mmCIF file of C-alpha atoms in Angstrom:
data_model
loop_
_atom_site.group_PDB
_atom_site.id
_atom_site.type_symbol
_atom_site.label_atom_id
_atom_site.label_comp_id
_atom_site.label_asym_id
_atom_site.label_seq_id
_atom_site.Cartn_x
_atom_site.Cartn_y
_atom_site.Cartn_z
ATOM 1 C CA UNK A 1 177.520 -2.893 86.784
ATOM 2 C CA UNK A 2 179.365 -6.354 86.202
ATOM 3 C CA UNK A 3 183.189 -6.123 85.275
ATOM 4 C CA UNK A 4 184.835 -9.575 83.129
ATOM 5 C CA UNK A 5 188.163 -9.808 82.283
ATOM 6 C CA UNK A 6 189.738 -12.832 80.110
ATOM 7 C CA UNK A 7 192.954 -15.013 79.032
ATOM 8 C CA UNK A 8 195.891 -13.773 80.678
ATOM 9 C CA UNK A 9 193.734 -10.757 82.060
ATOM 10 C CA UNK A 10 191.865 -12.860 84.457
ATOM 11 C CA UNK A 11 194.987 -14.136 85.857
ATOM 12 C CA UNK A 12 196.656 -11.049 86.382
ATOM 13 C CA UNK A 13 193.583 -9.099 87.713
ATOM 14 C CA UNK A 14 192.990 -12.329 90.254
ATOM 15 C CA UNK A 15 189.508 -12.738 89.129
ATOM 16 C CA UNK A 16 187.454 -13.690 86.201
ATOM 17 C CA UNK A 17 184.528 -11.345 87.063
ATOM 18 C CA UNK A 18 183.513 -8.534 89.506
ATOM 19 C CA UNK A 19 180.574 -6.743 90.695
ATOM 20 C CA UNK A 20 181.543 -3.139 90.122
ATOM 21 C CA UNK A 21 179.721 0.055 91.609
ATOM 22 C CA UNK A 22 181.393 3.343 89.877
ATOM 23 C CA UNK A 23 180.721 6.978 90.799
ATOM 24 C CA UNK A 24 179.054 8.785 88.406
ATOM 25 C CA UNK A 25 182.037 10.595 86.682
ATOM 26 C CA UNK A 26 182.827 7.178 85.008
ATOM 27 C CA UNK A 27 181.238 8.170 81.967
ATOM 28 C CA UNK A 28 183.029 5.785 79.586
ATOM 29 C CA UNK A 29 185.199 3.167 79.536
ATOM 30 C CA UNK A 30 188.516 4.786 79.215
ATOM 31 C CA UNK A 31 186.928 6.215 82.779
ATOM 32 C CA UNK A 32 186.258 2.965 83.745
ATOM 33 C CA UNK A 33 189.480 2.155 83.071
ATOM 34 C CA UNK A 34 191.201 4.619 85.176
ATOM 35 C CA UNK A 35 188.865 4.173 88.262
ATOM 36 C CA UNK A 36 189.508 0.160 87.600
ATOM 37 C CA UNK A 37 193.698 0.719 88.098
ATOM 38 C CA UNK A 38 193.258 1.752 91.757
ATOM 39 C CA UNK A 39 191.912 -1.569 92.821
ATOM 40 C CA UNK A 40 194.222 -3.207 93.008
ATOM 41 C CA UNK A 41 198.284 -4.203 92.252
ATOM 42 C CA UNK A 42 196.855 -6.915 89.695
ATOM 43 C CA UNK A 43 194.500 -4.178 88.316
ATOM 44 C CA UNK A 44 196.357 -1.735 87.988
ATOM 45 C CA UNK A 45 199.078 -4.074 85.473
ATOM 46 C CA UNK A 46 196.258 -5.682 83.531
ATOM 47 C CA UNK A 47 194.643 -2.181 82.909
ATOM 48 C CA UNK A 48 198.323 -0.373 82.331
ATOM 49 C CA UNK A 49 198.267 2.416 79.823
ATOM 50 C CA UNK A 50 199.805 1.316 77.085
ATOM 51 C CA UNK A 51 198.913 -2.414 78.082
ATOM 52 C CA UNK A 52 197.254 -4.138 74.772
ATOM 53 C CA UNK A 53 193.800 -4.921 75.409
ATOM 54 C CA UNK A 54 190.070 -4.557 74.028
ATOM 55 C CA UNK A 55 186.788 -3.935 75.533
ATOM 56 C CA UNK A 56 183.404 -5.045 75.296
ATOM 57 C CA UNK A 57 180.228 -3.518 76.413
ATOM 58 C CA UNK A 58 177.252 -6.142 77.107
ATOM 59 C CA UNK A 59 179.385 -7.895 74.603
ATOM 60 C CA UNK A 60 179.779 -5.389 71.421
ATOM 61 C CA UNK A 61 183.147 -4.514 70.836
ATOM 62 C CA UNK A 62 183.997 -1.050 72.301
ATOM 63 C CA UNK A 63 186.698 1.621 72.035
ATOM 64 C CA UNK A 64 187.478 3.570 74.742
ATOM 65 C CA UNK A 65 185.248 6.381 74.363
ATOM 66 C CA UNK A 66 182.005 4.524 74.432
ATOM 67 C CA UNK A 67 179.805 5.546 77.330
ATOM 68 C CA UNK A 68 179.056 3.189 79.355
ATOM 69 C CA UNK A 69 176.152 4.363 81.016
ATOM 70 C CA UNK A 70 173.426 1.852 81.552
ATOM 71 C CA UNK A 71 175.938 -1.063 80.703
ATOM 72 C CA UNK A 72 175.014 -4.436 82.448
ATOM 73 C CA UNK A 73 178.865 -6.332 81.319
ATOM 74 C CA UNK A 74 181.952 -4.149 80.763
ATOM 75 C CA UNK A 75 184.594 -7.064 79.578
ATOM 76 C CA UNK A 76 188.553 -6.384 79.434
ATOM 77 C CA UNK A 77 190.500 -8.994 77.124
ATOM 78 C CA UNK A 78 194.152 -9.259 75.213
ATOM 79 C CA UNK A 79 193.925 -9.335 71.002
ATOM 80 C CA UNK A 80 192.039 -12.274 69.884
ATOM 81 C CA UNK A 81 194.211 -15.594 68.941
ATOM 82 C CA UNK A 82 191.090 -18.133 67.358
ATOM 83 C CA UNK A 83 190.911 -19.301 64.379
ATOM 84 C CA UNK B 1 173.968 -19.102 57.032
ATOM 85 C CA UNK B 2 174.773 -21.423 60.784
ATOM 86 C CA UNK B 3 177.576 -20.299 62.739
ATOM 87 C CA UNK B 4 177.857 -22.316 66.101
ATOM 88 C CA UNK B 5 180.100 -22.663 69.041
ATOM 89 C CA UNK B 6 180.438 -25.829 70.455
ATOM 90 C CA UNK B 7 182.917 -28.173 72.362
ATOM 91 C CA UNK B 8 182.458 -31.209 70.425
ATOM 92 C CA UNK B 9 184.348 -32.312 67.208
ATOM 93 C CA UNK B 10 182.637 -32.322 64.217
ATOM 94 C CA UNK B 11 182.337 -34.513 61.109
ATOM 95 C CA UNK B 12 183.352 -32.511 57.992
ATOM 96 C CA UNK B 13 181.738 -34.886 55.383
ATOM 97 C CA UNK B 14 178.103 -34.614 57.583
ATOM 98 C CA UNK B 15 178.375 -31.064 57.897
ATOM 99 C CA UNK B 16 178.891 -29.829 54.210
ATOM 100 C CA UNK B 17 176.336 -32.503 53.305
ATOM 101 C CA UNK B 18 174.050 -30.672 55.648
ATOM 102 C CA UNK B 19 174.992 -27.411 54.320
ATOM 103 C CA UNK B 20 174.148 -28.323 50.289
ATOM 104 C CA UNK B 21 171.472 -30.392 50.804
ATOM 105 C CA UNK B 22 168.837 -29.451 48.802
ATOM 106 C CA UNK B 23 170.262 -25.890 47.218
ATOM 107 C CA UNK B 24 170.723 -26.673 43.466
ATOM 108 C CA UNK B 25 172.245 -23.193 43.526
ATOM 109 C CA UNK B 26 175.793 -24.018 44.668
ATOM 110 C CA UNK B 27 177.857 -24.315 41.982
ATOM 111 C CA UNK B 28 181.096 -24.045 43.671
ATOM 112 C CA UNK B 29 181.516 -25.186 48.043
ATOM 113 C CA UNK B 30 185.130 -23.385 49.388
ATOM 114 C CA UNK B 31 186.013 -25.197 52.752
ATOM 115 C CA UNK B 32 188.621 -24.152 55.457
ATOM 116 C CA UNK B 33 189.950 -26.619 58.377
ATOM 117 C CA UNK B 34 191.546 -25.214 60.721
ATOM 118 C CA UNK B 35 193.566 -28.088 63.205
ATOM 119 C CA UNK B 36 196.248 -27.582 65.915
ATOM 120 C CA UNK B 37 199.616 -27.868 64.747
ATOM 121 C CA UNK B 38 202.479 -29.362 67.086
ATOM 122 C CA UNK B 39 204.412 -26.148 67.665
ATOM 123 C CA UNK B 40 208.090 -26.071 68.295
ATOM 124 C CA UNK B 41 208.390 -22.140 70.266
ATOM 125 C CA UNK B 42 211.520 -21.180 71.611
ATOM 126 C CA UNK B 43 211.932 -19.803 75.249
ATOM 127 C CA UNK B 44 215.667 -18.793 75.846
ATOM 128 C CA UNK B 45 217.746 -21.824 75.154
ATOM 129 C CA UNK B 46 214.868 -24.227 75.431
ATOM 130 C CA UNK B 47 212.773 -25.476 72.352
ATOM 131 C CA UNK B 48 209.724 -26.433 73.560
ATOM 132 C CA UNK B 49 206.653 -28.332 72.144
ATOM 133 C CA UNK B 50 203.217 -27.518 72.405
ATOM 134 C CA UNK B 51 200.981 -30.868 72.966
ATOM 135 C CA UNK B 52 197.974 -29.305 73.635
ATOM 136 C CA UNK B 53 195.921 -26.049 73.572
ATOM 137 C CA UNK B 54 192.586 -25.109 75.606
ATOM 138 C CA UNK B 55 190.565 -21.808 73.702
ATOM 139 C CA UNK B 56 188.661 -19.672 76.321
ATOM 140 C CA UNK B 57 186.265 -17.661 74.051
ATOM 141 C CA UNK B 58 183.314 -15.021 75.385
ATOM 142 C CA UNK B 59 180.078 -16.777 75.258
ATOM 143 C CA UNK B 60 177.166 -14.693 73.885
ATOM 144 C CA UNK B 61 179.698 -12.338 72.126
ATOM 145 C CA UNK B 62 181.765 -15.267 70.384
ATOM 146 C CA UNK B 63 178.487 -16.249 68.353
ATOM 147 C CA UNK B 64 177.422 -12.112 67.874
ATOM 148 C CA UNK B 65 180.847 -11.729 66.108
ATOM 149 C CA UNK B 66 180.788 -14.157 64.201
ATOM 150 C CA UNK B 67 177.249 -13.670 62.922
ATOM 151 C CA UNK B 68 178.215 -9.983 62.125
ATOM 152 C CA UNK B 69 181.371 -11.348 60.321
ATOM 153 C CA UNK B 70 179.320 -14.171 58.089
ATOM 154 C CA UNK B 71 176.483 -11.262 57.593
ATOM 155 C CA UNK B 72 179.706 -8.498 56.471
ATOM 156 C CA UNK B 73 180.388 -11.746 54.128
ATOM 157 C CA UNK B 74 176.925 -11.916 52.408
ATOM 158 C CA UNK B 75 177.234 -8.524 51.581
ATOM 159 C CA UNK B 76 180.212 -8.911 49.759
ATOM 160 C CA UNK B 77 179.605 -11.776 47.988
ATOM 161 C CA UNK B 78 176.432 -13.621 46.419
ATOM 162 C CA UNK B 79 177.050 -16.383 48.821
ATOM 163 C CA UNK B 80 174.232 -19.630 49.097
ATOM 164 C CA UNK B 81 175.522 -21.244 52.156
ATOM 165 C CA UNK B 82 177.659 -20.379 54.788
ATOM 166 C CA UNK B 83 178.686 -22.500 57.705
ATOM 167 C CA UNK B 84 181.478 -21.353 60.941
ATOM 168 C CA UNK B 85 181.969 -24.041 63.867
ATOM 169 C CA UNK B 86 184.391 -22.935 66.180
ATOM 170 C CA UNK B 87 185.603 -25.606 68.927
ATOM 171 C CA UNK B 88 186.234 -24.276 72.410
ATOM 172 C CA UNK B 89 188.239 -26.083 75.177
ATOM 173 C CA UNK B 90 191.266 -28.597 75.253
ATOM 174 C CA UNK B 91 192.376 -29.632 72.030
ATOM 175 C CA UNK B 92 195.593 -31.848 71.286
ATOM 176 C CA UNK B 93 197.828 -31.775 67.896
ATOM 177 C CA UNK B 94 196.000 -32.901 65.364
ATOM 178 C CA UNK B 95 192.684 -32.108 66.756
ATOM 179 C CA UNK B 96 190.143 -29.709 64.414
ATOM 180 C CA UNK B 97 189.262 -26.527 65.671
ATOM 181 C CA UNK B 98 187.470 -24.447 63.196
ATOM 182 C CA UNK B 99 185.304 -25.116 60.150
ATOM 183 C CA UNK B 100 184.068 -22.636 57.166
ATOM 184 C CA UNK B 101 182.567 -23.494 54.465
ATOM 185 C CA UNK B 102 180.903 -21.088 51.747
ATOM 186 C CA UNK B 103 178.773 -22.282 48.879
ATOM 187 C CA UNK B 104 178.548 -19.760 46.051
ATOM 188 C CA UNK B 105 177.408 -19.752 42.676
ATOM 189 C CA UNK B 106 180.914 -19.277 41.656
ATOM 190 C CA UNK B 107 184.049 -20.372 42.552
ATOM 191 C CA UNK B 108 185.815 -16.901 42.550
ATOM 192 C CA UNK B 109 183.051 -15.836 45.283
ATOM 193 C CA UNK B 110 183.483 -19.328 47.080
ATOM 194 C CA UNK B 111 187.272 -19.186 47.333
ATOM 195 C CA UNK B 112 187.085 -15.050 48.143
ATOM 196 C CA UNK B 113 184.416 -15.342 50.794
ATOM 197 C CA UNK B 114 185.536 -18.359 52.607
ATOM 198 C CA UNK B 115 189.517 -16.822 52.913
ATOM 199 C CA UNK B 116 187.208 -13.385 54.213
ATOM 200 C CA UNK B 117 185.610 -14.907 56.826
ATOM 201 C CA UNK B 118 188.763 -17.302 58.243
ATOM 202 C CA UNK B 119 190.829 -14.135 58.037
ATOM 203 C CA UNK B 120 188.462 -11.698 60.260
ATOM 204 C CA UNK B 121 187.075 -14.511 62.388
ATOM 205 C CA UNK B 122 190.976 -14.608 63.811
ATOM 206 C CA UNK B 123 190.870 -11.284 64.282
ATOM 207 C CA UNK B 124 187.495 -10.173 65.325
ATOM 208 C CA UNK B 125 185.898 -12.890 67.445
ATOM 209 C CA UNK B 126 186.847 -13.672 71.538
ATOM 210 C CA UNK B 127 188.781 -16.600 71.031
ATOM 211 C CA UNK B 128 192.094 -16.775 73.200
ATOM 212 C CA UNK B 129 194.927 -19.764 72.927
ATOM 213 C CA UNK B 130 196.464 -21.061 75.767
ATOM 214 C CA UNK B 131 199.178 -23.096 74.913
ATOM 215 C CA UNK B 132 200.405 -26.347 76.980
ATOM 216 C CA UNK B 133 204.242 -26.848 76.853
ATOM 217 C CA UNK B 134 206.534 -29.165 78.918
ATOM 218 C CA UNK B 135 207.548 -26.301 80.543
ATOM 219 C CA UNK B 136 204.330 -24.531 81.602
ATOM 220 C CA UNK B 137 201.325 -22.815 79.953
ATOM 221 C CA UNK B 138 201.886 -20.011 78.002
ATOM 222 C CA UNK B 139 198.909 -16.922 76.513
ATOM 223 C CA UNK B 140 199.841 -17.433 72.677
ATOM 224 C CA UNK B 141 199.804 -13.570 71.971
ATOM 225 C CA UNK B 142 198.402 -11.459 68.729
ATOM 226 C CA UNK B 143 200.096 -12.338 64.932
ATOM 227 C CA UNK B 144 200.477 -9.251 63.658
ATOM 228 C CA UNK B 145 200.623 -11.797 60.081
ATOM 229 C CA UNK B 146 197.080 -11.995 61.122
ATOM 230 C CA UNK B 147 196.465 -8.527 61.615
ATOM 231 C CA UNK B 148 197.465 -7.542 57.925
ATOM 232 C CA UNK B 149 195.852 -10.186 56.187
ATOM 233 C CA UNK B 150 192.734 -9.248 57.962
ATOM 234 C CA UNK B 151 193.258 -5.368 57.305
ATOM 235 C CA UNK B 152 193.442 -6.677 52.829
ATOM 236 C CA UNK B 153 189.397 -6.673 52.989
ATOM 237 C CA UNK B 154 189.225 -2.965 54.602
ATOM 238 C CA UNK B 155 189.934 -1.833 51.582
ATOM 239 C CA UNK B 156 187.206 -3.352 49.544
#
């Protein structure tokens, strides 16, 4: 599964994207966040509890309870500031 | 019903001409053009001038999100034509960022749908602004006013 980070989260984590293989008990976006936090200090900071970030599963906005089974790409990003 | 995400600038006249050409049901065309404005941001004791910004986006998701927003507008108002052109990459103060145009038989629908599209694309399309200031680069934080503006369409 590919995990992507955007805007400042990319800098905090240190990479724009990475391939990960979470264990089977990582079922939802929220589970993935908790699991990714252990990868590095940057991950822990970017994905900290209470931090304002959103997620997308296969390029569709997803809440933390969305199941990631079979997803090819999960992305994390700060609130949007376009327009 | 067109959505485009591009690095290149757009020609407002040519875009509007193409949008309405041949459609004789359009009685009103509402247009919004977003520009990069020169900002002065207070940072401690300093006042920083924003000379340029870089718009990052999420290719693939951006187009889908904009199409969904556009489809939502078409469900709410009787629209004959819609166009969203959003730029990404590095832009300088004075540059155009976004063009939203809505054609409808009646002006009320055109005005409302245009405003709706701008409010929603600010909060629901994956774009992020990185500002360049004399003291370095800064990611723009989400604006509470934008969320409020987008939420007022939730009730209707």
